[in-house]
PDB file of C-alpha atoms in Angstrom:
ATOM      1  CA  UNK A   1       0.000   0.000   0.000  1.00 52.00           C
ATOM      2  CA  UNK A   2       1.232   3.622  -1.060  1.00 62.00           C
ATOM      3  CA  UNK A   3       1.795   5.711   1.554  1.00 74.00           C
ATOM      4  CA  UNK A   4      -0.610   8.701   2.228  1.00 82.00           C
ATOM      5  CA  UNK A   5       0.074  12.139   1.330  1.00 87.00           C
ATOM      6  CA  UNK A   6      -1.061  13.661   4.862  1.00 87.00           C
ATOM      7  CA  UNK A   7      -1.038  17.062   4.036  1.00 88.00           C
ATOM      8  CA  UNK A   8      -3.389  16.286   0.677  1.00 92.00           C
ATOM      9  CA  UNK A   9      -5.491  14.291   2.410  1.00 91.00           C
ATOM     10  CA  UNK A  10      -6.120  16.962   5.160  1.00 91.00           C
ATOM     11  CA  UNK A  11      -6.497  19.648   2.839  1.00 92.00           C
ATOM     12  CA  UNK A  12      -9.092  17.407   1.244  1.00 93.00           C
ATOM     13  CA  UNK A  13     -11.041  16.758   4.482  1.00 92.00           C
ATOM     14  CA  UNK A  14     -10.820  20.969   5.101  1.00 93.00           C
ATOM     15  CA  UNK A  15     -12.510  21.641   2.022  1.00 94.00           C
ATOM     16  CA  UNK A  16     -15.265  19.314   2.048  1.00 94.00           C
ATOM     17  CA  UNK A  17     -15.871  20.326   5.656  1.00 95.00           C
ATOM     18  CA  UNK A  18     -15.677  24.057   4.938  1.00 94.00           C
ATOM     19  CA  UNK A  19     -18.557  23.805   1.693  1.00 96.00           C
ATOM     20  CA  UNK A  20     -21.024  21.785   3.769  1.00 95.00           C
ATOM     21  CA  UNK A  21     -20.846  24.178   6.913  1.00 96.00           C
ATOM     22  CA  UNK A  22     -20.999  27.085   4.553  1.00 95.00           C
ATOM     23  CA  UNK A  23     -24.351  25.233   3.248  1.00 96.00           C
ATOM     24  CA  UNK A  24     -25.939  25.458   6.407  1.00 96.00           C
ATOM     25  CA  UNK A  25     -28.581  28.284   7.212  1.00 97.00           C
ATOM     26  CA  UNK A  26     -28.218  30.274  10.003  1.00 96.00           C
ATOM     27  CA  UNK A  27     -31.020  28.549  11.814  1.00 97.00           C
ATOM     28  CA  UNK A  28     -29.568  25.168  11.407  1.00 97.00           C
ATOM     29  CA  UNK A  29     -26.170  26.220  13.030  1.00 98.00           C
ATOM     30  CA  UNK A  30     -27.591  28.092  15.380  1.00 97.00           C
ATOM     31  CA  UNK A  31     -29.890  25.151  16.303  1.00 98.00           C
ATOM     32  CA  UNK A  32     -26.954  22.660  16.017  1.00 98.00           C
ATOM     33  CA  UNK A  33     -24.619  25.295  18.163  1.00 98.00           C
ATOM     34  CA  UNK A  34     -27.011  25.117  20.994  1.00 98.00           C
ATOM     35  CA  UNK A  35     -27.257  21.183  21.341  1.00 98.00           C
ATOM     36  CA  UNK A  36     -23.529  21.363  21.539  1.00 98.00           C
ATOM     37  CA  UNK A  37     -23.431  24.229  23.779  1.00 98.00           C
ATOM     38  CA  UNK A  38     -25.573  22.035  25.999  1.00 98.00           C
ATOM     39  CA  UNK A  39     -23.858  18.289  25.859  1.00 98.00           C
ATOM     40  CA  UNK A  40     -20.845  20.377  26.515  1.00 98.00           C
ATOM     41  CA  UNK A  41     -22.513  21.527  30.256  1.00 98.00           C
ATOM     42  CA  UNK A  42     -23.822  17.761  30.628  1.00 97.00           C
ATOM     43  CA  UNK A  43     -20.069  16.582  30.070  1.00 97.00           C
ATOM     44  CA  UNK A  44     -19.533  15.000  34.012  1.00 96.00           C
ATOM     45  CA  UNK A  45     -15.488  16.772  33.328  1.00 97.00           C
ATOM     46  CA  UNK A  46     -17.522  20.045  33.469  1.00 98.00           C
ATOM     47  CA  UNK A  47     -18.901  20.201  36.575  1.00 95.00           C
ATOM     48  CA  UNK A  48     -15.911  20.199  38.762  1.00 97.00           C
ATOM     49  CA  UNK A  49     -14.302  21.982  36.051  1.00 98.00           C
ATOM     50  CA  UNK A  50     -12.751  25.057  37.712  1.00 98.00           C
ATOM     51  CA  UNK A  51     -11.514  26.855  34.517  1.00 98.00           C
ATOM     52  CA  UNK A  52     -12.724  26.449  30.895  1.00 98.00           C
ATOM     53  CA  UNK A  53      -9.949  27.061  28.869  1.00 98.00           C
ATOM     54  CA  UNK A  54     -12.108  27.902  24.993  1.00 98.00           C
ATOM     55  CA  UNK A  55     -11.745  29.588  21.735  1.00 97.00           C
ATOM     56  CA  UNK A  56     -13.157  32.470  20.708  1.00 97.00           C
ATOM     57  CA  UNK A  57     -15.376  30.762  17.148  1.00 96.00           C
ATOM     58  CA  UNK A  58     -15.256  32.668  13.779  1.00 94.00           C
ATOM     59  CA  UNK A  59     -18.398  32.360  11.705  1.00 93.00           C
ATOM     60  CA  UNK A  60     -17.239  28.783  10.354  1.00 93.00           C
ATOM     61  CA  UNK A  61     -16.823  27.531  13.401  1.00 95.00           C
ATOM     62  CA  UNK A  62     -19.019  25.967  16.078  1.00 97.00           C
ATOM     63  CA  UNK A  63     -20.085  29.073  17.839  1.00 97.00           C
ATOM     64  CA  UNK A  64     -18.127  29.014  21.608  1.00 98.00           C
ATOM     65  CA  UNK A  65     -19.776  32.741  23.068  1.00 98.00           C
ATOM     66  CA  UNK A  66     -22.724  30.522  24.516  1.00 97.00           C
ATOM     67  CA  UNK A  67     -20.569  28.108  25.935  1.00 98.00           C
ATOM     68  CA  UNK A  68     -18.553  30.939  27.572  1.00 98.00           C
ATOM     69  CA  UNK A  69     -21.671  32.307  28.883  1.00 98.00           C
ATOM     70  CA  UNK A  70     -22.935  28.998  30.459  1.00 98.00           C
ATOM     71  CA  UNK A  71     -19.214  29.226  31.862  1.00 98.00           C
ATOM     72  CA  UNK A  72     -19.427  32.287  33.684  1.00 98.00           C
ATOM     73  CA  UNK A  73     -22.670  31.743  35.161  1.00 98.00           C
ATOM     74  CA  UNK A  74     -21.858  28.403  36.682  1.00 98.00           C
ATOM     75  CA  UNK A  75     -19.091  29.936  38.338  1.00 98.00           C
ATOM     76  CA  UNK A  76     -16.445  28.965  36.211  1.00 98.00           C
ATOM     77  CA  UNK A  77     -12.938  31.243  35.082  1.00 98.00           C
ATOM     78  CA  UNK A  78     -12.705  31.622  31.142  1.00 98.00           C
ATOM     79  CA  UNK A  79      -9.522  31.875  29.744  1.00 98.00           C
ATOM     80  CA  UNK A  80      -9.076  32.281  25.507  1.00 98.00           C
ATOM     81  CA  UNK A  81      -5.890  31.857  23.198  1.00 97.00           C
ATOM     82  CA  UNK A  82      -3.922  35.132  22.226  1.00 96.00           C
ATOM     83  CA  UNK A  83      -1.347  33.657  19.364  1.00 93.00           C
ATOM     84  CA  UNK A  84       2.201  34.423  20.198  1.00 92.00           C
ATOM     85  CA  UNK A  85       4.174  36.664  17.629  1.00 89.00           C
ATOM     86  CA  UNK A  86       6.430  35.804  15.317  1.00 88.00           C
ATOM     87  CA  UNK A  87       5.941  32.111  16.661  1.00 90.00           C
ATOM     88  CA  UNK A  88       3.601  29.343  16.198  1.00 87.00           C
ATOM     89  CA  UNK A  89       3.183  29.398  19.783  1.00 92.00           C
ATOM     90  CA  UNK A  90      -0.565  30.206  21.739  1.00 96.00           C
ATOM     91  CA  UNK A  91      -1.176  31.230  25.482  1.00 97.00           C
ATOM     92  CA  UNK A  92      -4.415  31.590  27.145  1.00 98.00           C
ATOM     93  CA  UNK A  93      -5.063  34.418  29.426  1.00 98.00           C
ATOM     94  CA  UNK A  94      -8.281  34.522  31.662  1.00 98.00           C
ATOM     95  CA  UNK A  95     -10.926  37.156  30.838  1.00 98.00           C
ATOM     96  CA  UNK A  96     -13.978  37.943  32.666  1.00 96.00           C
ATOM     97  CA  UNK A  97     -16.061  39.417  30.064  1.00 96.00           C
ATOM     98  CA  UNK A  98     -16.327  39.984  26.286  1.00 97.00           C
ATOM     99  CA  UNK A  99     -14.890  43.251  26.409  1.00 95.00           C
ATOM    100  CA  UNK A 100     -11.369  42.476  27.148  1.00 93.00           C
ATOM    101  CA  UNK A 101     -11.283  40.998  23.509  1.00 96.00           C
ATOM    102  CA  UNK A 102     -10.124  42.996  20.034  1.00 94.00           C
ATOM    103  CA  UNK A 103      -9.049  41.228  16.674  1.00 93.00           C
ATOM    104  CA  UNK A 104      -6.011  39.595  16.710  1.00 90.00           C
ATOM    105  CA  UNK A 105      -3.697  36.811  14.647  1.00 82.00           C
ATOM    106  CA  UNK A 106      -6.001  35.496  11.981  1.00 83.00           C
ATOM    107  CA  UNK A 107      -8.673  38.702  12.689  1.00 87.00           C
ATOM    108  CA  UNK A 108     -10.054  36.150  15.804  1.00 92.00           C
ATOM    109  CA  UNK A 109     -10.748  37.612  18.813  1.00 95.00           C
ATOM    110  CA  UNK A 110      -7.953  37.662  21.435  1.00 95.00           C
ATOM    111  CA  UNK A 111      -7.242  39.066  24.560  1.00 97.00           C
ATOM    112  CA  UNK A 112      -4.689  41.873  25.983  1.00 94.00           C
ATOM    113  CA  UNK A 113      -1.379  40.471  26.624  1.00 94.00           C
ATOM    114  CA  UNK A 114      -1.167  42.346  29.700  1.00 95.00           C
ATOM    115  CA  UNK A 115      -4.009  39.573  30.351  1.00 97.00           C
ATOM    116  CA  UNK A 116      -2.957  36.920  33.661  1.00 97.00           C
ATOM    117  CA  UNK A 117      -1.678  33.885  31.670  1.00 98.00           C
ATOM    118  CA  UNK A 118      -2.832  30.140  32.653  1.00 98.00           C
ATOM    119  CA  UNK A 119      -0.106  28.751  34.012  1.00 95.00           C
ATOM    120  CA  UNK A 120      -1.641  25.820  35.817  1.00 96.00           C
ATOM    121  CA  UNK A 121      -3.746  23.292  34.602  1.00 97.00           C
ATOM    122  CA  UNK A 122      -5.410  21.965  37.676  1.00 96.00           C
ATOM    123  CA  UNK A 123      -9.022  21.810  37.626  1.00 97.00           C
ATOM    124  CA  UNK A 124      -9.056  22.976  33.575  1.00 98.00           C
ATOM    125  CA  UNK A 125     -11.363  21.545  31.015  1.00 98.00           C
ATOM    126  CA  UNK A 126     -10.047  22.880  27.291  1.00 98.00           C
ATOM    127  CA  UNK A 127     -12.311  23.399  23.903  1.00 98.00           C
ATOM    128  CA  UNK A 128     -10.679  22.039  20.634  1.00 97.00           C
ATOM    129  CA  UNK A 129     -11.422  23.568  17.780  1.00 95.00           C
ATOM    130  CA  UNK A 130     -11.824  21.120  14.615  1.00 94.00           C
ATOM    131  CA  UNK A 131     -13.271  20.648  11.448  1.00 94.00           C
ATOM    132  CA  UNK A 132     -13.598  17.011  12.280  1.00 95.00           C
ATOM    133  CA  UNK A 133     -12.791  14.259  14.492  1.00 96.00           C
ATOM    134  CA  UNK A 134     -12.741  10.547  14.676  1.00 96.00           C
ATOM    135  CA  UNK A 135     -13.451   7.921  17.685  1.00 96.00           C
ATOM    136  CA  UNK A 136      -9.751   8.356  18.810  1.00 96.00           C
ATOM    137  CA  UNK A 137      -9.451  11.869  19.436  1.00 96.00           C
ATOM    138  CA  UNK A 138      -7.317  12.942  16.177  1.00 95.00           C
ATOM    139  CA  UNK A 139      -8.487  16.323  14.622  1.00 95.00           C
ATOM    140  CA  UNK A 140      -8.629  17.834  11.399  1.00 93.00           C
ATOM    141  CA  UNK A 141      -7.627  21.588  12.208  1.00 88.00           C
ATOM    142  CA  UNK A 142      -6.709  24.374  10.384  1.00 82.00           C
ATOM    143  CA  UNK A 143      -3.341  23.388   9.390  1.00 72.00           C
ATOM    144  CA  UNK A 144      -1.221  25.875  11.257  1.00 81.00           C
ATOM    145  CA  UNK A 145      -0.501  23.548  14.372  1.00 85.00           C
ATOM    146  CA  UNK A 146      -1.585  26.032  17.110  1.00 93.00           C
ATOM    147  CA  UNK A 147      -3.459  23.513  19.495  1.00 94.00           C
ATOM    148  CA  UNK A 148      -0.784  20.247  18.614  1.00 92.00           C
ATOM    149  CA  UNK A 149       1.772  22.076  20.019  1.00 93.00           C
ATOM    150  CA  UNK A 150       0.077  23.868  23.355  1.00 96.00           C
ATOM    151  CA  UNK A 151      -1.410  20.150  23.944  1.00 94.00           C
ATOM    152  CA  UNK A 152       1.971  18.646  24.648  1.00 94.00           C
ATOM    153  CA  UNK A 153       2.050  20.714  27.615  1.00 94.00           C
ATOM    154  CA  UNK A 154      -1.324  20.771  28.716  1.00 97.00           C
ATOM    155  CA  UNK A 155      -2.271  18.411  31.786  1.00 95.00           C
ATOM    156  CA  UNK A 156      -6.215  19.001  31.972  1.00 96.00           C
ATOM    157  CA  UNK A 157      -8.733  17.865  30.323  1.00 97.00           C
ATOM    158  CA  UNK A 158      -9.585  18.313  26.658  1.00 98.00           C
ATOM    159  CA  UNK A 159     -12.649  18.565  24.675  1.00 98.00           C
ATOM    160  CA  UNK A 160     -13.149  18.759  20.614  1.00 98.00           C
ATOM    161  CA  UNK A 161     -16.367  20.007  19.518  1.00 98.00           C
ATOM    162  CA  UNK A 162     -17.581  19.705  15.865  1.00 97.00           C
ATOM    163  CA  UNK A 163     -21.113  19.159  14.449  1.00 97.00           C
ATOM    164  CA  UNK A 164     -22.392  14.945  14.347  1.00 97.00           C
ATOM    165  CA  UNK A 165     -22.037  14.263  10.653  1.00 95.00           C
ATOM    166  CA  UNK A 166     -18.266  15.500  11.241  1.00 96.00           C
ATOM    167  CA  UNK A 167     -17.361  12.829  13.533  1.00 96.00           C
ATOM    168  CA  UNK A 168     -15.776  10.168  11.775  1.00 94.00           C
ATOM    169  CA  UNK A 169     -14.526   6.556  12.703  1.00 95.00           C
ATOM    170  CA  UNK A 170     -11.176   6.543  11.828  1.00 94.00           C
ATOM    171  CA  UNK A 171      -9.112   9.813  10.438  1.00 92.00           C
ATOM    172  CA  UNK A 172      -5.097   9.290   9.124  1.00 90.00           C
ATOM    173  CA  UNK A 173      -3.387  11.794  11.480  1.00 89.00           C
ATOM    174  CA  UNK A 174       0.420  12.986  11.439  1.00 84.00           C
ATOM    175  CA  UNK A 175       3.524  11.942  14.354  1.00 84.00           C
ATOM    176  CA  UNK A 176       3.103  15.498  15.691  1.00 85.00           C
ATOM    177  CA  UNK A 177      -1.054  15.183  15.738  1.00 89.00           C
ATOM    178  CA  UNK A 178      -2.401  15.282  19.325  1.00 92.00           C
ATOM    179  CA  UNK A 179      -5.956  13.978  20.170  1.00 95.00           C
ATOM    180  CA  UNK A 180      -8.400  15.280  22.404  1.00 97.00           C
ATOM    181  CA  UNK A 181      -9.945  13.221  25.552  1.00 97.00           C
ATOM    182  CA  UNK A 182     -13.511  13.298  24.836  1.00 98.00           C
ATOM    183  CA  UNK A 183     -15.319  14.823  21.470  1.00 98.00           C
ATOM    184  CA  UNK A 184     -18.895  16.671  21.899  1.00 98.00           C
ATOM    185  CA  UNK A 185     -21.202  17.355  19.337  1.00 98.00           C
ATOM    186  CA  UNK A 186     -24.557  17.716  18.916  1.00 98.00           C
ATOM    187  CA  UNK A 187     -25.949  14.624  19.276  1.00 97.00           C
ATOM    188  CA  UNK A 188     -23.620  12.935  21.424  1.00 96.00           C
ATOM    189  CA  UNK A 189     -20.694  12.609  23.885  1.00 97.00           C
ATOM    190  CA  UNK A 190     -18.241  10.088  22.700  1.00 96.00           C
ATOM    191  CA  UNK A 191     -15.458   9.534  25.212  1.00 95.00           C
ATOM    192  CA  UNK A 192     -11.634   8.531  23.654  1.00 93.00           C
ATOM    193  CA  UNK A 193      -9.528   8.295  26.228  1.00 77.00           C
ATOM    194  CA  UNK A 194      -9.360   8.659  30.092  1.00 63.00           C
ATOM    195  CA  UNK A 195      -6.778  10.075  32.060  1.00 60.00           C
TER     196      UNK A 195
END
């Protein structure tokens, strides 16, 4: 058998998963946001969750800002990335509201840098971005390698989130690829692996 070209095939995977959310309505994402929104609060590594550790979604993306709310009001800190420059490097820095954010490294919302940094990952639950996942964990991102790197160092507990037609069974994945603990979509939970 021929070896896969990784970096086709993931560009490939992108692409497809790019057209179909771009197909959706904005009723159907919103509707499909707010399942995940909620299987994410019925995850049991929430609850004693201490700090949620999320991204701040672009249009594409399953949207995070409810999420964040639900995070606040059960008592939890929020902290969201802020890309390192000149680096391919993230940090997350803990915010307490929406307006500590201004367009950043890809025109995403970031925070100040002047922001307190997370530099303990005791009690943290993290939200993955992804276009998709499969049963083990592995990711499709968006190719720039953000996440694979700060999840080498990061202890807690991780979460993807995508939509339920984007979770597959089984996804080639790179030597540098990290996988998530526990994917969440809309219509389900699907553990990976325990720590």
């Amino acid at each position: 058998m021929r070896p896969i070209d990784i970096r086709k095939y993931k560009q490939e995977l992108r692409a497809n998963c790019r057209a179909k959310r771009q197909a959706l309505s904005l009723e159907a994402k919103a509707t499909l946001d707010r399942s995940v929104a909620e299987n994410v609060r019925r995850l049991k590594e929430y609850r004693p969750a201490k700090t949620l550790l999320i991204y701040m979604s672009t249009p594409i993306e399953v949207d995070t800002v409810q999420i964040i709310k639900n995070a606040w009001a059960d008592g939890k800190r929020v902290a969201v990335p802020r890309c390192i420059p000149d680096s391919r490097d993230m940090e997350f820095h803990y915010i307490d509201s929406f307006e500590c954010l201004a367009p950043g490294t890809f025109s995403v919302l970031e925070p100040a840098p002047s922001l307190p940094v997370v530099d303990d990952f005791t009690g943290c639950l993290m939200i993955v971005p992804g276009m998709q996942f499969d049963m083990k964990g592995y990711r499709i991102g968006y190719g720039k390698g953000y996440y694979d790197r700060y999840m080498v160092r990061f202890t807690g507990i991780s979460a993807g989130i995508c939509y339920s037609d984007e979770l597959r069974p089984f996804m080639y994945h790179g030597r540098f690829d990290r996988c998530v603990d526990i994917v969440v979509t809309d219509k389900r939970i699907k553990t990976c692996r325990s720590k």
